[in-house]
XYZ file of C-alpha atoms in Angstrom:
309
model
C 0.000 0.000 0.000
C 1.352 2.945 -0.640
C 2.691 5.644 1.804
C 0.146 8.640 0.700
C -2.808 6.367 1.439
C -1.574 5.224 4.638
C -1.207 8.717 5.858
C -4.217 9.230 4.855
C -6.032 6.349 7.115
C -4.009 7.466 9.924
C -4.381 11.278 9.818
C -8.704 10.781 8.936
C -8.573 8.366 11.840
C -7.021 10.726 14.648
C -9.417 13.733 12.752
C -12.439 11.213 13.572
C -10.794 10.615 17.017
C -11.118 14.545 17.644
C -14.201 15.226 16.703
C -15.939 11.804 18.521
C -14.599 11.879 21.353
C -14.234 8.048 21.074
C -11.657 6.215 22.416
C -8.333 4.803 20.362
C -10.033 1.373 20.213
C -13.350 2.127 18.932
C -11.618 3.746 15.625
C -9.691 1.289 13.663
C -8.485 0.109 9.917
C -9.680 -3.327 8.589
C -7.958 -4.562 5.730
C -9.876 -6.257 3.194
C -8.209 -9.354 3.414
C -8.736 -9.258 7.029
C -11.186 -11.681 8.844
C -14.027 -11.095 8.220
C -13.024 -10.240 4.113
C -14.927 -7.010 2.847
C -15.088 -5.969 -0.868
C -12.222 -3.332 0.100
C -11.011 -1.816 2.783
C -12.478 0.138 5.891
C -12.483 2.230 8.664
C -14.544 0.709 11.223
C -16.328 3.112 13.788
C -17.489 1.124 16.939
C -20.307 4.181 17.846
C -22.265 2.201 20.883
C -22.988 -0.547 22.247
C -25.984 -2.249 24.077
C -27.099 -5.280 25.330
C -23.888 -7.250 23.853
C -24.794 -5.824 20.311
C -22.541 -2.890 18.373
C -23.303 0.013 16.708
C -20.306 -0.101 13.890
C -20.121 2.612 10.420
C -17.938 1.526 8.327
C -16.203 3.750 5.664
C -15.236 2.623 2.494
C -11.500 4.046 3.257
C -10.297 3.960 -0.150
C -13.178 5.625 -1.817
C -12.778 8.485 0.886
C -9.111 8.817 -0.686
C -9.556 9.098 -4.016
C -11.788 11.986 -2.978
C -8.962 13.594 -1.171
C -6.912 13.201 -4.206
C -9.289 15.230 -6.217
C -9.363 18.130 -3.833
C -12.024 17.365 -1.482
C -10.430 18.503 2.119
C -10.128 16.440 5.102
C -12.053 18.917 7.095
C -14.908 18.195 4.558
C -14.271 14.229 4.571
C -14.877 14.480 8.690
C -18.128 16.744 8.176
C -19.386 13.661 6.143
C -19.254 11.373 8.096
C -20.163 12.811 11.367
C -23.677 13.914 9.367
C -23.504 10.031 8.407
C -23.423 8.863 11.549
C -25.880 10.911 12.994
C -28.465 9.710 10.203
C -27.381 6.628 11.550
C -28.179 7.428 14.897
C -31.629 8.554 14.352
C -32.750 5.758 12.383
C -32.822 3.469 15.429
C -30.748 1.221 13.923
C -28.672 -0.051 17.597
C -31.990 -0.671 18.987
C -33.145 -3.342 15.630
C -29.851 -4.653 15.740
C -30.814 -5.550 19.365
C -33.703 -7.265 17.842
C -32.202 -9.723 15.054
C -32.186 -13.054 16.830
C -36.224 -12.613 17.276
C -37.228 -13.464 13.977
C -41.186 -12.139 14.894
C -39.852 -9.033 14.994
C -38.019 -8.639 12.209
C -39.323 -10.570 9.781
C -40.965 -7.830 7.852
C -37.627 -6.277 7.347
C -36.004 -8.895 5.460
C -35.405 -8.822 1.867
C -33.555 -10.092 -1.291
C -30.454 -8.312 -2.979
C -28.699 -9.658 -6.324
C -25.069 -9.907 -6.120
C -22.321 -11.783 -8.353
C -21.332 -15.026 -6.469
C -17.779 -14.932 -7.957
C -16.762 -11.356 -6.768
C -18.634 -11.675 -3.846
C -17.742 -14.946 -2.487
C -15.615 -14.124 0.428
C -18.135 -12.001 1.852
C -20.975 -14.788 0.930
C -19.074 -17.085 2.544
C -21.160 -16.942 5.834
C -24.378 -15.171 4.438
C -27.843 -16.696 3.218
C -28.503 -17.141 -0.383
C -30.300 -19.134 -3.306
C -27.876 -19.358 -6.586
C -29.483 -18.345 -9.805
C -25.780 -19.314 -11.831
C -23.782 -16.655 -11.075
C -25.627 -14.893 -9.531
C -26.775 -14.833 -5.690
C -30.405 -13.941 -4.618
C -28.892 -13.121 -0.776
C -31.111 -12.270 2.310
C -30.667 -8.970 4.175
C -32.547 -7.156 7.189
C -33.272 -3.518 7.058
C -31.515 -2.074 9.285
C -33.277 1.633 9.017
C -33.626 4.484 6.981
C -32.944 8.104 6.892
C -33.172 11.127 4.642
C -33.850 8.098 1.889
C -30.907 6.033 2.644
C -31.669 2.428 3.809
C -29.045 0.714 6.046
C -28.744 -2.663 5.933
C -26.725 -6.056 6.747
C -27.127 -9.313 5.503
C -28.707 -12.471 7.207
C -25.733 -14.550 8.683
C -26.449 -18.526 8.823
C -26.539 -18.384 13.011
C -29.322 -16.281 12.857
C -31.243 -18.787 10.616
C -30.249 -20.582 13.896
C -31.594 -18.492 16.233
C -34.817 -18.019 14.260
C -34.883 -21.982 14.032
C -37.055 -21.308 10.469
C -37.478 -23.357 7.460
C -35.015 -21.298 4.998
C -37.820 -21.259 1.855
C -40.193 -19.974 3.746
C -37.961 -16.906 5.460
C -37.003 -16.489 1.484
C -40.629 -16.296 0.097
C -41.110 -13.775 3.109
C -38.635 -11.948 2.321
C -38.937 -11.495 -1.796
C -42.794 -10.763 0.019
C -41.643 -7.904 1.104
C -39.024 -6.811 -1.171
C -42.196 -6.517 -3.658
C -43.999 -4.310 -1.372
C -40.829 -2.222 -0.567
C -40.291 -1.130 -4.093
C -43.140 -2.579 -6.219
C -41.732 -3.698 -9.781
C -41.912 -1.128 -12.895
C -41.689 -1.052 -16.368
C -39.649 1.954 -17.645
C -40.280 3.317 -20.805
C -37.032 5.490 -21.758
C -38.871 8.257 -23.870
C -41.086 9.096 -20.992
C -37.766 9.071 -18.792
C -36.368 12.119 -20.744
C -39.128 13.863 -20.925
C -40.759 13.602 -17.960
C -38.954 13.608 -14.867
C -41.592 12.948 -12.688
C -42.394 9.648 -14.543
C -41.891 6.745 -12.035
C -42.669 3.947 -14.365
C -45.605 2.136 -15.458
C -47.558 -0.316 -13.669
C -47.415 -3.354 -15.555
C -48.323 -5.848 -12.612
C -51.935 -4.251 -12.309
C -54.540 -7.368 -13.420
C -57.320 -5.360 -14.140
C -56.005 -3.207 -16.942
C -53.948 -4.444 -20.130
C -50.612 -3.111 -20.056
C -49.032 -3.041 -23.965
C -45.740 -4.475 -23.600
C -42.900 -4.489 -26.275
C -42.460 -7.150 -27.971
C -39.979 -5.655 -30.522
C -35.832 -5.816 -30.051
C -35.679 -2.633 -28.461
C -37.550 -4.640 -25.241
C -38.316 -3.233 -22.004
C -36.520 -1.874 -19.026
C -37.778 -3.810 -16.072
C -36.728 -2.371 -12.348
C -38.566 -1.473 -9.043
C -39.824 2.155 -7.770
C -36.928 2.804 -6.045
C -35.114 1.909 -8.910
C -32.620 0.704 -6.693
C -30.819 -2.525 -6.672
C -34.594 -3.269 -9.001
C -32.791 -5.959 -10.275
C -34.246 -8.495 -8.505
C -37.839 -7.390 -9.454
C -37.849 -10.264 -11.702
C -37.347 -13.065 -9.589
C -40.343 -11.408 -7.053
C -43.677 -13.352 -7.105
C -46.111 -12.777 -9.847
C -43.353 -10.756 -12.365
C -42.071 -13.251 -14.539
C -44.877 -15.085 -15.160
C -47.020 -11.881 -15.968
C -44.276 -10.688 -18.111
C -44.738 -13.648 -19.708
C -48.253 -13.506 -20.329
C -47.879 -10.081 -21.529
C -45.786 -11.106 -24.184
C -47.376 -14.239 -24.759
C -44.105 -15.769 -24.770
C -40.764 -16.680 -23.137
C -38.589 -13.874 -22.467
C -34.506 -13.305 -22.323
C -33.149 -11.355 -19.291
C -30.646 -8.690 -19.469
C -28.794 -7.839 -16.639
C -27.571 -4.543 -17.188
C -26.924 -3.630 -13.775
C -27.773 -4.339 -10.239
C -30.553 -1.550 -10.668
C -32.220 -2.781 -13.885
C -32.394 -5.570 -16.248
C -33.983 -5.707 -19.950
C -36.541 -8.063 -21.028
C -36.501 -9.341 -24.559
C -39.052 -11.329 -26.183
C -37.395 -14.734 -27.160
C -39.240 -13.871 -30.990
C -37.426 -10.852 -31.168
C -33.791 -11.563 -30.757
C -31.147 -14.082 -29.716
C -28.800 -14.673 -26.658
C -25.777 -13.617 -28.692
C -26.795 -10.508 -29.830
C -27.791 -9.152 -26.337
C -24.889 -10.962 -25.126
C -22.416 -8.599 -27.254
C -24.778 -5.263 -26.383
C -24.597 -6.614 -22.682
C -20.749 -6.195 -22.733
C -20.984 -3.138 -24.316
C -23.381 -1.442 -22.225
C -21.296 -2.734 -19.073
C -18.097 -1.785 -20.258
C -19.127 1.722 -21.193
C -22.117 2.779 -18.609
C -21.788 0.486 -15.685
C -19.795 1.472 -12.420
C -17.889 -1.568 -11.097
C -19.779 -1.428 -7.885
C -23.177 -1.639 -9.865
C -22.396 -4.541 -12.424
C -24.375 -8.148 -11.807
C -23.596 -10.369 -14.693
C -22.324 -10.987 -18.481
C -24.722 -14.282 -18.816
C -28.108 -14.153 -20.535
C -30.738 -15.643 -18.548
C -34.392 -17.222 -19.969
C -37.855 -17.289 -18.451
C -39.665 -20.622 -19.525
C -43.461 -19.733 -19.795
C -44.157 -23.419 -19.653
C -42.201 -24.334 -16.822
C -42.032 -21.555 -14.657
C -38.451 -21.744 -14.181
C -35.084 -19.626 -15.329
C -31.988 -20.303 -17.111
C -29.058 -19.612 -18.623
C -29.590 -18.974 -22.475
C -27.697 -21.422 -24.440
């Protein structure tokens, strides 16, 4: 690691030190290779703790650098975070953590996330998940929310323990309520520029027909939140709607973690969405945000998804 970045752990650190109050030990730099592995590395803040149960924020350290680097000051790093942690504080989120081995109480704040099981397997290592090929359908609890940002921290196998649940049916719960925390929505781009309060059509309502594309350009499928809406077509009802809709089966476009395009299998063929997959992920996708490069397939008949040969 190089000296510039160390210095800059160490002086943030003692900065954070200052203006917490904490104590040396409740400040300190994880490694990402460090047990348990994380995605990069962090700065772990130990805020409180109650009961046996921490309040921790962790910064992603070397994102905070790079931002240094490009002429945002330190002063301005530290304001950050303290306004972080204080959304943090306010959101209750010490007194649900106190609540995660009672699975009555939390079980309408569970949910599903997509991930890529290859670059995330050190961190899946201990979580909860059904595999869709590469890609992981993982369980999380919501931690809390503030000023629009959701916390949250994903279901570790003691807890399915604790809870002393059937997995499937803490799964089906949870994509449940991952539906009714950010419905699924069909977005229509031209509407997108030229509207900006458009927040995407309701495709899932029964008693109205909904026209769906059917053509190439197919249809951009994500949630209201239109965050991590990737997994709006695994969540009950979608696929099998889409399908009707169409009247057909359907390819599956992963273009991020926040959306994916559906393609009527009449339209167009695995290896042409394949190539404008790696495209569109090579030129508009942030590394954080990308889910796949496989082309998956809904089977009307069967009910069940695949890779597309």
């Amino acid at each position: 690691m190089e000296n510039k970045y160390e210095f800059f752990v160490e002086q943030l650190r003692k900065e954070l030190l200052d203006a917490t109050g904490y104590e040396e030990k409740q400040i300190y730099y994880k490694k990402k290779e460090d047990f348990p592995p994380t995605e990069d590395d962090r700065l772990v803040l130990k805020c409180s703790e109650a009961n046996g149960k921490a309040e921790i924020c962790a910064l992603y350290i070397r994102e905070l650098y790079l931002s240094y680097k490009k002429g945002r000051s330190m002063s301005e790093i530290v304001k950050a975070v303290m306004d972080r942690m204080q959304r943090i504080s306010k959101a209750g989120i010490l007194k649900k953590a106190g609540d995660i081995n009672d699975y009555g109480k939390i079980k309408g704040d569970l949910f599903i996330r997509l991930l890529n099981r290859e670059l995330h397997k050190a961190e899946l290592n201990d979580a909860i998940y059904r595999e869709m090929g590469d890609i992981a359908m993982v369980l999380y609890i919501c931690m809390g929310e503030a000023d629009g940002c959701m916390t949250s921290m994903k279901v570790k196998k003691y807890m399915l323990e604790e809870w002393g649940m059937d997995q499937n049916e803490i799964f089906d719960k949870a994509l449940l309520n991952t539906y009714f925390f950010s419905p699924p929505r069909i977005y229509c781009w031209e509407k997108l520029v030229f509207n900006p309060s458009y927040s995407g059509d309701n495709f899932m309502n029964l008693v109205s027909d909904y026209s769906i594309r059917t053509d190439a350009l197919g249809n951009c499928l994500s949630t209201t939140k239109r965050t991590n809406g990737a997994v709006a077509v695994f969540l009950p009802g979608v696929a099998g709607r889409i399908a009707d809709l169409m009247n057909d089966d359907f390819y599956i476009v992963f273009t991020s973690i926040h959306e994916a395009m559906i393609h009527s299998v009449t339209s167009t063929d695995p290896e042409t969405l394949r190539q404008v997959l790696e495209e569109t992920v090579y030129e508009t996708t942030p590394p954080e945000d990308f889910l796949t490069f496989q082309i998956y397939q809904y089977d009307r008949d069967t009910g069940e998804f695949c890779l597309a040969g």
